[in-house]
Amino acid sequence: MHKALTHQQYLELVAAMIEHDKHYYDENKPVISDYEYDQKMHELRHYEAKHPEHIHPDSPVQKVSESATQGFVQRDHLAPMMSLANTYSEEEVASFLQRVDKLLGTSNVAFCSELKMDGTAISLSYRKGKLVYGLTRGNGHKGDDVTQNLKTIPSIPLELHGHNWPDEMEIRGEIYLSLATFHKLNQEREEEGLELFANPRNAAAGSLKLLDPKLVARRHLQCVCYGIAYTEPPVATQHELHQTLRRWGLPTAEAHHLDVSSDLQGIMAFAKAIEGKRPHLPFEIDGIVIKVDELALHAKLGATGKTPRFAVAYKFAPEQARTKVLDITVQVGRSGVITPVAELEPVFLAGSTIARATLHNQEEVARKDIRIGDLVVIEKGGDVIPKVVSVDYAKRPSSSHPWRMPKACPACHTALVHREGEVAVRCPNPTCEGQRVRRIQYFASKHAMDIEHLGEKVAALLVDHGLVETPSDIYRLTETDLSQLEGFKEKSIQNLLTSINASRKPTLAQFIMGLGIKYVGRETAELLAERAHTIDALIAMGKEELAGMEGIGEKTAEAIFAYFRSAQNITELQRLLAAGVHPQAPKRKVAGHLFAGKTFVITGTLARHTRDEAMRLIKERGGHVSNSVSSKTDYLLLGEEPGSKYDKAKKLSVAILSEDDFETLL
Ligand code: IVH
């Protein structure tokens, strides 16, 4: 199965894997796929089993990685947090079952199979029913205390319900991001020119380790609990444990995502069924976890090194597809950064047709040596933008040659520059049409000025016709101007003018975001608006004052300061204000919550809250929940597959809240 490693190759692999662990655990930025990682770990383990005398003390096989994160206090776990052994085939699962049977000396052991949530592990310490702290896994014995961040997750109860909980225990679970939230987050980051998260798991792990809980709250992390440690379990089996945890008010997996079987066939049937559902689940999983159902047997089975013997993970193959690179094109971004893009033969992958994949930058293309005409494997892995994981070099046409970054900008043909020490290649022309289009598009985007009908196409037309150079020109457009544009008739002209007009009163945060200051995305814009209250106050702020704000780093503070010191930027800002754009100061927080005294009706299934939780959250804020919609209803909280209440609410023009809206208002 494996090519045997030489001692030298083993040492090299150990060094490489230490690096990969750093990328994965400390930076939340893996450079190889999980599958590749697991394969390499397998090779290490294989070698170490054969040559125990050569085992390197720093080998990742020997320890659970993840070093301490600066800014967090470390605490000891009362019971160690281990990891699971992985299996990839029915045979490997079969040998796990046999091993358990043999160790226990019986053959009718029941197994509880669960979803393997693809997030980051958490331990919640409850003492006398109260949450005292929550820790990341860390090195398995000590983790980072992320309690303040966990408190921003609505589903984690600060106090348990009921009363039959042990006085002191650790609840084990997973923190994750739903795919919808992840996509939204990455979309925002892309709009803001920030680096994208590779997948929901890295986004969740990264978010949990932000130093400002206010920023964490905006990430909408979720939690699911599946285990209990440091105490006698209060129930006999794993499947009952889920019910008990739920009764205590903890978030748990849905009942149809659990299965109890006593044989391989049953377990594999569940695995198949879940694999089939995987593309439709609202969150990422990377397999299932198979656990001995009877909890008393867990201790009896013990552990080998860092993995317990009572459970294994059965991992699914990543969602990948093979296709051909038809072309490699380049795109210019709003700050001039040039990104290579693979134009692919369209292929269906995990629910959608893929025709393009980002190649990030020229170094990435060179490292993987991706060429036009290559057959490549692409992977979605939860990300919005698919990426090329590998190239089938054997199938490469003999006529192919390495790709080279063009010398000139695709939009304005100015010679591109590659600054020393930077990965990015840029178009240095500040009047580049391509950059202008992107800047206008960004200015008009939803989280900035929110100008409906002004997307990429219209932005390109406006710039092409010389009607718009900078955002303030948008507010001077007339009917006559727009009538020159191809495809613009009376209706579309009015639509665009109306939405431009409607955008003249943005919130201060939207306005700041629209300026397109380096490193200032939605979150930072909101922080700045909250603190500064007016654009003049923001302009007047010193570097130290900016850097002193919670949630704003040195680099960002400098970029903001520099932005407002540029005469050109100030002129554009004044032109915007003179054109009748009036940013609105954020409302000072009033005592009492928006929900106080309001009547809610809930319909359909919510993705992230049970009905009870939603009711609790409303009531805690002084609102009421009613069962039927009437003229007295203030808000309808709308879940998936709503019933007739939805129709009635629409008829009565009741304000409708999506789950996202609801969370924002919370
Ligand atoms: S049980 C000894 N159950 O997978 C560890 N883990 O690869 C017992 N995970 O660290 C863990 N879903 O972060 C368990 N239903 C589930 C899980 C699960 C996801 C994660 C967890 C664990 C990792 C092991």
XYZ file of C-alpha atoms and ligand atoms in Angstrom:
690
model
C 0.000 0.000 0.000
C 2.749 2.459 0.948
C 6.118 2.809 -0.612
C 8.554 2.088 2.219
C 10.227 5.236 3.477
C 13.960 5.428 3.992
C 15.136 6.859 7.304
C 16.094 10.094 5.581
C 12.664 10.359 3.926
C 11.032 9.694 7.287
C 12.942 12.576 8.881
C 12.037 14.864 6.007
C 8.405 13.887 6.322
C 8.459 14.571 10.074
C 9.821 18.062 9.381
C 7.238 18.646 6.649
C 4.400 17.483 8.880
C 5.491 19.761 11.716
C 5.162 22.614 9.221
C 1.752 21.365 8.091
C 0.606 21.205 11.711
C 1.677 24.811 12.161
C -0.286 25.854 9.075
C -3.306 23.912 10.225
C -3.491 24.453 13.954
C -1.763 27.768 14.549
C -2.543 29.695 11.386
C -5.783 27.940 10.420
C -4.465 27.955 6.873
C -3.719 24.429 5.675
C -1.763 24.111 2.454
C -2.633 20.481 1.748
C -6.025 18.805 1.817
C -7.101 16.746 4.817
C -6.936 13.683 2.682
C -3.305 14.294 1.726
C -2.521 15.062 5.358
C -4.067 11.820 6.549
C -2.169 9.865 3.891
C 1.124 11.348 5.012
C 0.324 10.688 8.686
C -0.387 7.125 7.689
C 3.057 6.851 6.126
C 4.653 8.227 9.292
C 2.720 5.838 11.508
C 3.579 2.942 9.249
C 7.266 3.767 9.417
C 7.221 4.292 13.178
C 5.497 0.963 13.730
C 8.264 -0.763 11.770
C 11.158 1.260 13.156
C 10.307 2.235 16.723
C 14.030 2.808 17.303
C 13.962 5.717 14.815
C 10.935 7.524 16.246
C 11.686 11.217 16.327
C 10.556 12.832 19.603
C 8.872 15.718 17.725
C 6.977 13.442 15.344
C 3.346 14.612 15.010
C 2.291 10.986 15.453
C 3.464 11.240 19.031
C 1.387 14.215 20.059
C -1.799 16.166 19.521
C -0.678 19.432 17.975
C -1.996 22.972 18.326
C 0.205 25.253 20.340
C -1.019 27.928 22.733
C -2.511 31.000 21.116
C -1.243 34.359 22.301
C -3.833 36.370 24.147
C -5.552 33.432 25.822
C -5.011 31.972 29.248
C -4.338 28.255 29.225
C -6.121 25.858 31.532
C -5.880 22.158 32.212
C -8.585 19.823 30.994
C -9.956 17.805 33.884
C -9.969 14.794 31.554
C -7.690 14.734 28.486
C -9.157 15.521 25.072
C -8.047 12.845 22.684
C -8.469 12.470 18.950
C -9.895 9.641 16.885
C -8.246 7.040 14.733
C -9.382 7.367 11.120
C -10.685 4.645 8.821
C -11.408 4.998 5.106
C -12.841 1.655 4.057
C -15.366 -0.965 5.076
C -12.474 -3.349 5.804
C -10.940 -0.937 8.271
C -14.300 -0.478 9.995
C -14.676 -4.271 10.108
C -11.337 -4.632 11.842
C -12.336 -1.968 14.373
C -15.471 -3.988 15.203
C -13.453 -7.192 15.489
C -10.926 -5.540 17.751
C -13.683 -4.272 20.070
C -15.343 -7.712 20.122
C -12.048 -9.370 20.922
C -11.128 -6.940 23.709
C -14.557 -7.268 25.303
C -14.819 -10.987 24.692
C -18.340 -10.779 23.216
C -19.829 -10.418 19.778
C -23.006 -8.446 20.270
C -21.720 -4.989 21.015
C -24.003 -2.136 19.919
C -22.494 0.922 18.224
C -23.820 4.426 18.105
C -22.877 6.212 14.876
C -22.965 9.982 14.641
C -22.046 12.699 12.176
C -18.436 13.745 12.301
C -18.883 17.501 12.400
C -16.108 19.334 10.602
C -15.379 22.095 13.061
C -13.109 22.560 16.019
C -13.311 20.633 19.288
C -14.473 22.315 22.482
C -14.785 21.364 26.124
C -17.396 23.166 28.248
C -16.939 22.986 31.999
C -20.127 23.077 34.010
C -20.036 23.283 37.791
C -23.324 22.965 39.684
C -25.119 23.515 36.388
C -23.308 26.764 35.578
C -20.864 27.274 32.707
C -17.539 28.101 34.347
C -15.228 28.050 31.362
C -14.740 26.600 27.909
C -11.463 25.382 26.430
C -10.121 24.491 23.015
C -8.383 21.143 22.695
C -4.895 22.646 22.751
C -2.392 19.857 23.244
C -5.056 17.561 24.677
C -4.109 18.300 28.273
C -4.239 22.081 28.300
C -6.321 24.314 26.074
C -6.990 28.000 25.487
C -9.674 29.530 27.665
C -12.136 30.926 25.103
C -15.058 31.354 27.506
C -15.841 34.945 26.531
C -16.037 33.946 22.884
C -18.212 30.925 23.625
C -20.625 33.165 25.469
C -21.458 34.818 22.152
C -22.957 31.559 20.884
C -26.680 31.723 21.692
C -27.229 27.964 21.859
C -24.644 27.382 24.627
C -26.560 27.714 27.907
C -24.886 29.623 30.718
C -27.052 27.596 33.059
C -28.252 24.085 32.423
C -31.924 23.195 32.478
C -33.320 20.489 34.738
C -31.435 19.334 37.808
C -30.033 15.829 37.396
C -26.671 16.952 36.030
C -23.426 15.943 37.754
C -21.954 18.693 39.936
C -18.740 18.873 37.981
C -18.326 17.783 34.373
C -16.849 18.615 30.999
C -19.190 18.590 28.019
C -17.427 17.797 24.778
C -18.570 19.095 21.443
C -17.738 20.850 18.256
C -17.848 24.504 17.266
C -18.682 24.959 13.604
C -20.020 27.365 11.015
C -23.019 26.585 8.830
C -22.249 26.598 5.113
C -24.573 29.555 4.597
C -22.768 31.609 7.232
C -19.390 30.521 5.913
C -20.251 31.513 2.342
C -21.527 34.860 3.539
C -18.396 35.443 5.580
C -16.098 34.623 2.686
C -18.170 36.691 0.293
C -17.795 39.653 2.619
C -14.094 39.007 2.940
C -13.740 38.860 -0.804
C -15.603 42.140 -1.218
C -13.296 43.609 1.365
C -10.175 42.269 -0.241
C -9.360 40.101 2.793
C -7.875 36.663 2.546
C -10.559 33.984 2.262
C -10.931 31.105 4.714
C -10.096 27.776 3.109
C -13.165 26.028 4.562
C -15.792 26.346 7.302
C -13.626 24.489 9.794
C -10.728 26.918 9.516
C -13.148 29.810 9.638
C -14.696 28.396 12.838
C -11.336 27.715 14.483
C -10.031 31.142 13.476
C -13.176 32.881 14.712
C -13.088 31.129 18.064
C -9.622 32.545 18.604
C -10.383 36.168 17.800
C -9.425 38.377 20.693
C -12.547 40.536 20.604
C -15.766 38.713 21.560
C -17.770 41.388 19.726
C -16.148 40.301 16.493
C -16.745 36.661 17.384
C -20.445 37.380 17.887
C -20.667 38.532 14.280
C -19.308 35.242 13.011
C -22.431 33.338 14.120
C -20.610 30.274 15.364
C -22.653 27.226 16.260
C -22.141 24.399 18.697
C -23.147 20.766 18.887
C -22.398 18.593 21.934
C -21.799 14.858 21.861
C -19.878 13.791 24.918
C -19.337 14.035 28.648
C -16.090 13.651 30.572
C -14.689 13.766 34.085
C -17.749 12.258 35.700
C -19.749 9.068 35.845
C -22.090 9.405 32.866
C -25.646 9.820 34.168
C -26.990 7.402 31.520
C -26.013 3.960 30.276
C -25.556 4.565 26.561
C -24.194 7.077 24.078
C -27.524 7.377 22.248
C -29.333 8.224 25.481
C -26.607 10.694 26.345
C -27.654 12.830 23.375
C -31.197 13.009 24.758
C -29.924 13.869 28.200
C -27.662 16.624 26.904
C -30.622 18.021 24.978
C -32.774 17.964 28.098
C -30.123 19.988 29.899
C -30.565 22.615 27.190
C -27.349 21.829 25.309
C -27.348 21.817 21.501
C -27.142 18.265 20.128
C -27.341 16.439 16.817
C -30.768 15.795 15.328
C -32.165 12.373 16.143
C -32.161 11.219 12.502
C -28.433 11.875 12.365
C -27.800 9.099 14.890
C -27.955 5.364 14.426
C -27.586 2.393 16.716
C -26.477 -0.845 15.000
C -24.783 -4.004 16.154
C -23.296 -5.115 12.864
C -21.110 -3.918 10.039
C -24.005 -3.924 7.537
C -26.078 -1.603 9.682
C -23.194 0.789 10.273
C -22.192 0.881 6.607
C -25.808 1.423 5.546
C -25.974 4.441 7.855
C -22.619 5.689 6.522
C -23.902 5.379 2.927
C -27.160 7.129 3.732
C -25.327 10.012 5.388
C -22.811 10.250 2.547
C -25.778 10.574 0.188
C -27.257 13.363 2.297
C -23.932 15.093 2.720
C -24.256 17.513 -0.236
C -27.592 18.716 1.125
C -26.621 19.196 4.765
C -26.472 22.825 5.918
C -23.019 22.224 7.482
C -19.866 20.307 6.603
C -19.120 16.840 7.856
C -16.111 14.763 6.956
C -17.486 11.365 7.874
C -19.170 9.587 10.729
C -17.922 8.617 14.176
C -18.644 5.062 15.293
C -18.762 4.676 19.087
C -19.403 1.740 21.374
C -22.909 2.548 22.629
C -22.546 1.306 26.209
C -20.685 4.041 28.071
C -19.370 1.768 30.826
C -17.361 -0.085 28.177
C -15.454 3.048 27.125
C -13.261 3.074 30.208
C -12.895 -0.674 29.982
C -11.537 -0.427 26.438
C -8.992 2.261 27.332
C -6.768 4.021 24.832
C -3.693 3.556 22.697
C -1.454 6.630 22.822
C -3.617 9.567 21.966
C -6.656 7.743 20.577
C -9.358 5.930 22.568
C -10.289 2.357 21.617
C -14.040 2.843 21.967
C -14.492 4.839 18.762
C -13.191 5.442 15.248
C -13.889 7.988 12.561
C -14.995 6.659 9.181
C -14.013 9.391 6.786
C -15.685 10.179 3.473
C -13.656 10.942 0.374
C -13.446 14.687 -0.269
C -15.824 16.085 -2.860
C -13.648 16.277 -5.915
C -13.992 16.180 -9.682
C -11.672 15.897 -12.673
C -11.798 18.336 -15.512
C -9.692 20.112 -18.108
C -8.081 23.540 -17.890
C -9.254 25.271 -21.078
C -7.464 28.511 -20.400
C -5.759 30.508 -17.671
C -6.923 34.095 -17.545
C -6.124 36.948 -15.185
C -8.389 39.350 -13.319
C -7.596 42.749 -11.924
C -8.947 43.597 -8.456
C -9.943 46.987 -7.069
C -6.511 47.661 -5.640
C -4.753 46.430 -8.762
C -3.849 42.915 -7.592
C -3.811 40.474 -10.495
C -5.331 37.025 -9.857
C -4.905 34.091 -12.252
C -8.081 32.067 -12.847
C -8.449 28.607 -14.408
C -11.219 28.505 -17.017
C -12.439 24.922 -16.824
C -14.456 22.555 -18.900
C -17.731 22.814 -16.925
C -18.139 19.959 -14.469
C -20.764 19.141 -11.858
C -19.381 19.114 -8.338
C -21.175 18.943 -4.994
C -24.388 20.534 -6.138
C -23.282 23.061 -8.736
C -21.593 23.377 -12.112
C -18.066 24.662 -11.903
C -16.436 26.463 -14.810
C -13.745 28.489 -13.037
C -11.321 27.995 -10.192
C -9.089 30.575 -8.584
C -5.376 29.935 -8.873
C -4.633 32.559 -6.197
C -1.316 33.908 -7.534
C 1.525 33.112 -9.888
C 3.549 31.330 -7.193
C 0.692 28.907 -6.670
C 0.487 28.209 -10.408
C 4.241 27.641 -10.551
C 4.304 25.464 -7.417
C 1.667 23.126 -8.800
C 2.868 23.706 -12.369
C -0.681 24.098 -13.674
C -0.821 24.468 -17.451
C -3.432 25.121 -20.101
C -4.663 21.746 -21.401
C -3.969 19.920 -18.117
C -6.361 17.450 -16.567
C -6.795 18.572 -12.986
C -8.582 17.496 -9.835
C -10.662 20.253 -8.302
C -12.101 20.290 -4.826
C -14.822 22.382 -3.315
C -14.298 21.444 0.298
C -16.956 23.879 1.501
C -15.422 26.879 -0.106
C -17.339 29.127 -2.457
C -14.493 29.168 -4.896
C -13.230 25.767 -5.942
C -9.533 25.178 -6.153
C -7.201 22.979 -8.119
C -5.781 20.315 -5.790
C -3.631 18.371 -8.183
C -2.584 17.942 -11.774
C -2.506 14.653 -13.651
C 0.985 15.145 -15.057
C 0.849 11.795 -16.868
C -2.008 12.984 -19.071
C -0.320 16.262 -19.927
C -0.183 17.007 -23.675
C 3.421 17.001 -24.882
C 2.958 20.390 -26.503
C 2.138 22.105 -23.214
C 4.360 24.683 -21.616
C 4.506 26.389 -18.204
C 2.114 29.273 -17.681
C 3.484 32.744 -17.394
C 1.889 35.799 -15.895
C 1.183 38.305 -18.676
C 3.418 41.348 -18.720
C 0.526 43.792 -19.047
C -2.748 44.471 -17.233
C -5.668 42.736 -18.991
C -7.770 45.899 -18.637
C -5.489 48.882 -19.291
C -2.389 47.184 -20.750
C -0.019 48.973 -18.361
C 3.098 46.949 -17.545
C 2.483 44.928 -14.358
C 4.804 45.283 -11.382
C 6.003 42.753 -8.862
C 7.210 44.475 -5.715
C 10.035 42.876 -3.828
C 8.857 40.744 -0.936
C 5.217 40.633 -2.125
C 3.482 37.625 -3.638
C 0.997 39.756 -5.541
C 1.602 41.136 -9.002
C -0.139 44.478 -9.509
C -1.339 46.863 -12.129
C 0.263 50.156 -10.977
C -2.051 52.413 -12.991
C -4.406 54.280 -10.630
C -6.666 55.175 -13.552
C -6.868 51.566 -14.795
C -10.382 50.936 -16.092
C -10.480 47.440 -14.671
C -9.677 48.694 -11.185
C -12.207 51.499 -11.566
C -14.944 49.053 -12.467
C -14.124 46.962 -9.394
C -14.063 50.001 -7.139
C -17.439 51.201 -8.411
C -18.847 47.702 -8.078
C -17.515 47.498 -4.519
C -18.845 50.943 -3.610
C -22.316 49.938 -4.828
C -22.254 46.476 -3.232
C -24.765 45.346 -0.668
C -22.764 45.946 2.497
C -21.398 49.243 1.240
C -23.810 51.745 -0.375
C -26.239 49.033 -1.456
C -27.126 50.490 -4.860
C -29.430 47.971 -6.451
C -29.068 47.539 -10.235
C -25.419 48.611 -10.097
C -23.520 45.359 -10.402
C -20.383 44.444 -12.333
C -21.965 44.774 -15.809
C -23.450 48.197 -15.250
C -20.272 49.395 -13.522
C -18.289 48.298 -16.589
C -20.677 50.111 -18.952
C -20.519 53.321 -16.920
C -16.728 53.287 -16.796
C -16.434 52.301 -20.470
C -18.565 55.231 -21.560
C -16.535 57.610 -19.462
C -19.610 58.482 -17.394
C -18.125 57.381 -14.078
C -14.537 57.541 -12.899
C -14.954 57.702 -9.143
C -17.940 56.868 -6.900
C -19.076 60.490 -6.546
C -19.752 60.575 -10.310
C -22.555 58.072 -9.725
C -24.592 60.752 -7.983
C -24.299 63.124 -10.936
C -25.682 60.712 -13.532
C -28.667 61.973 -15.487
C -31.320 60.323 -17.618
C -29.547 61.594 -20.737
C -26.258 60.036 -19.584
C -27.838 56.656 -19.017
C -29.750 56.673 -22.303
C -26.375 56.296 -24.102
C -25.809 52.885 -22.532
C -26.569 49.782 -24.545
C -29.719 48.062 -23.396
C -30.843 50.940 -21.180
C -34.498 51.764 -21.735
C -36.801 54.034 -19.784
C -37.565 51.408 -17.155
C -33.968 50.411 -16.469
C -32.884 54.055 -16.418
C -35.531 54.873 -13.818
C -34.685 51.791 -11.775
C -31.026 52.707 -11.584
C -31.677 56.392 -10.818
C -34.150 55.417 -8.105
C -31.719 53.063 -6.407
C -28.915 55.636 -6.648
C -31.189 58.159 -4.991
C -32.215 55.698 -2.324
C -28.567 55.207 -1.392
C -27.998 58.836 -0.405
C -28.649 58.107 3.258
C -26.355 55.181 4.041
C -25.442 54.278 7.574
C -22.068 55.682 8.521
C -20.691 52.126 8.509
C -21.879 51.531 4.922
C -20.326 54.810 3.851
C -16.981 54.007 5.497
C -16.998 50.574 3.931
C -17.758 52.096 0.507
C -14.627 54.239 0.681
C -12.649 51.067 0.143
C -9.922 51.775 2.704
C -7.341 48.996 2.809
C -8.109 46.350 5.495
C -11.423 48.034 6.361
C -14.205 45.563 5.736
C -17.679 45.400 7.108
C -16.771 44.515 10.671
C -14.135 47.215 10.975
C -16.399 49.782 9.294
C -19.071 49.036 11.870
C -16.624 49.384 14.734
C -15.358 52.690 13.362
C -18.877 54.041 12.903
C -19.824 53.064 16.427
C -16.795 54.787 17.924
C -16.469 57.843 15.685
C -20.147 58.627 15.132
C -19.428 61.108 12.337
C -17.151 61.042 9.334
C -15.472 64.272 10.480
C -14.605 62.722 13.817
C -13.135 59.714 12.015
C -11.021 61.929 9.737
C -9.703 63.795 12.779
C -8.599 60.674 14.655
C -4.916 60.159 15.293
C -3.038 56.963 14.604
C -2.798 56.068 18.296
C -6.477 56.698 18.883
C -7.346 54.396 15.978
C -4.918 51.687 17.044
C -6.208 51.975 20.612
C -9.684 50.802 19.562
C -10.583 47.289 20.460
C -10.616 45.151 17.340
C -8.400 47.434 15.250
C -4.827 46.431 14.651
C -1.756 48.525 13.989
C -1.777 47.920 10.219
C -5.434 48.803 9.851
C -5.036 51.936 11.978
C -2.187 53.056 9.768
C -4.140 52.399 6.583
C -7.104 54.435 7.867
C -4.881 57.277 8.993
C -3.042 57.336 5.666
C -6.299 57.210 3.709
C -7.554 60.449 5.235
C -4.208 62.159 4.758
C -4.435 61.892 0.977
C -5.670 65.088 -0.686
C -7.193 63.042 -3.480
C -9.233 60.945 -1.069
C -10.448 63.990 0.840
C -11.505 65.677 -2.394
C -13.488 62.590 -3.412
C -15.082 62.431 0.025
C -16.104 66.069 -0.198
C -17.518 65.477 -3.663
C -19.622 62.639 -2.281
C -20.979 64.806 0.520
C -21.576 67.712 -1.881
C -23.505 65.366 -4.179
C -26.024 64.884 -1.387
C -24.752 61.714 0.273
C -25.461 61.982 3.998
C -24.118 59.175 6.159
C -26.375 58.572 9.158
C -24.834 58.418 12.614
C -25.487 55.100 14.383
C -28.252 55.236 16.948
C -27.027 55.392 20.527
C -28.054 52.220 22.292
C -31.317 52.732 24.164
C -32.176 50.973 27.384
C -34.391 47.961 26.863
C -34.292 45.726 23.836
C -35.992 46.227 20.506
C -38.012 43.093 21.221
C -39.489 44.486 24.443
C -43.264 44.491 24.303
C -43.310 43.038 20.768
C -45.350 39.997 19.719
C -43.657 37.278 17.692
C -44.946 34.273 15.781
C -42.553 31.515 14.736
C -43.168 29.368 11.641
C -41.159 26.634 9.899
C -37.916 25.039 11.038
C -35.023 27.264 12.025
C -31.551 26.088 11.016
C -29.702 27.191 14.107
C -32.234 27.382 16.918
C -34.833 25.056 18.267
C -38.228 26.632 18.683
C -37.746 26.607 22.451
C -34.448 28.412 22.235
C -35.899 31.063 19.950
C -38.789 31.530 22.365
C -36.407 31.847 25.264
C -34.262 34.409 23.436
C -37.355 36.498 22.636
C -38.753 36.290 26.135
C -35.429 37.109 27.764
C -35.602 40.375 25.840
C -39.104 41.229 26.930
C -41.010 39.975 23.861
C -44.013 37.642 23.665
C -44.508 34.617 21.479
C -47.943 33.836 20.130
C -49.210 30.877 18.160
C -51.224 32.604 15.505
C -50.738 35.583 13.249
C -53.086 38.503 13.737
C -53.058 42.257 13.312
C -51.353 42.380 16.715
C -48.321 40.407 15.487
C -45.197 42.549 15.206
C -42.765 40.003 13.738
C -42.955 36.672 11.992
C -39.778 34.644 12.526
C -39.489 32.598 9.347
C -37.855 29.158 9.171
C -37.590 26.575 6.387
C -40.813 25.109 4.997
C -43.133 27.594 6.675
C -46.820 26.901 7.061
C -49.914 28.982 6.378
C -48.801 31.515 9.006
C -46.370 32.838 6.441
C -49.142 33.559 3.921
C -51.257 35.191 6.564
C -48.370 37.348 7.772
C -47.716 38.506 4.212
C -51.385 39.370 3.794
C -51.338 41.417 6.984
C -47.958 42.985 6.062
C -46.358 41.745 9.262
C -42.590 42.345 9.384
C -40.845 39.096 8.438
C -37.537 38.146 10.004
C -35.211 35.532 8.581
C -33.107 33.639 11.087
C -30.187 35.875 10.098
C -32.226 39.030 10.743
C -33.310 37.584 14.044
C -29.735 36.921 15.116
C -28.658 40.385 14.072
C -31.438 41.927 16.146
C -30.595 39.751 19.141
S -16.006 11.934 19.755
C -11.612 10.927 21.609
N -17.930 12.643 18.160
O -13.502 14.820 15.548
C -12.292 11.971 20.850
N -15.820 13.675 17.855
O -10.983 13.445 14.905
C -13.754 11.765 20.971
N -15.755 15.340 16.060
O -11.640 15.861 18.316
C -14.423 12.590 20.004
N -17.859 15.144 15.474
O -13.363 17.496 17.324
C -16.643 12.822 18.484
N -19.751 13.162 16.832
C -18.471 13.353 17.161
C -17.653 14.269 16.479
C -16.311 14.404 16.852
C -16.714 15.765 15.238
C -14.354 15.812 16.047
C -13.820 16.170 17.412
C -12.669 15.255 17.612
C -12.280 14.937 16.209
C -11.514 13.648 16.156
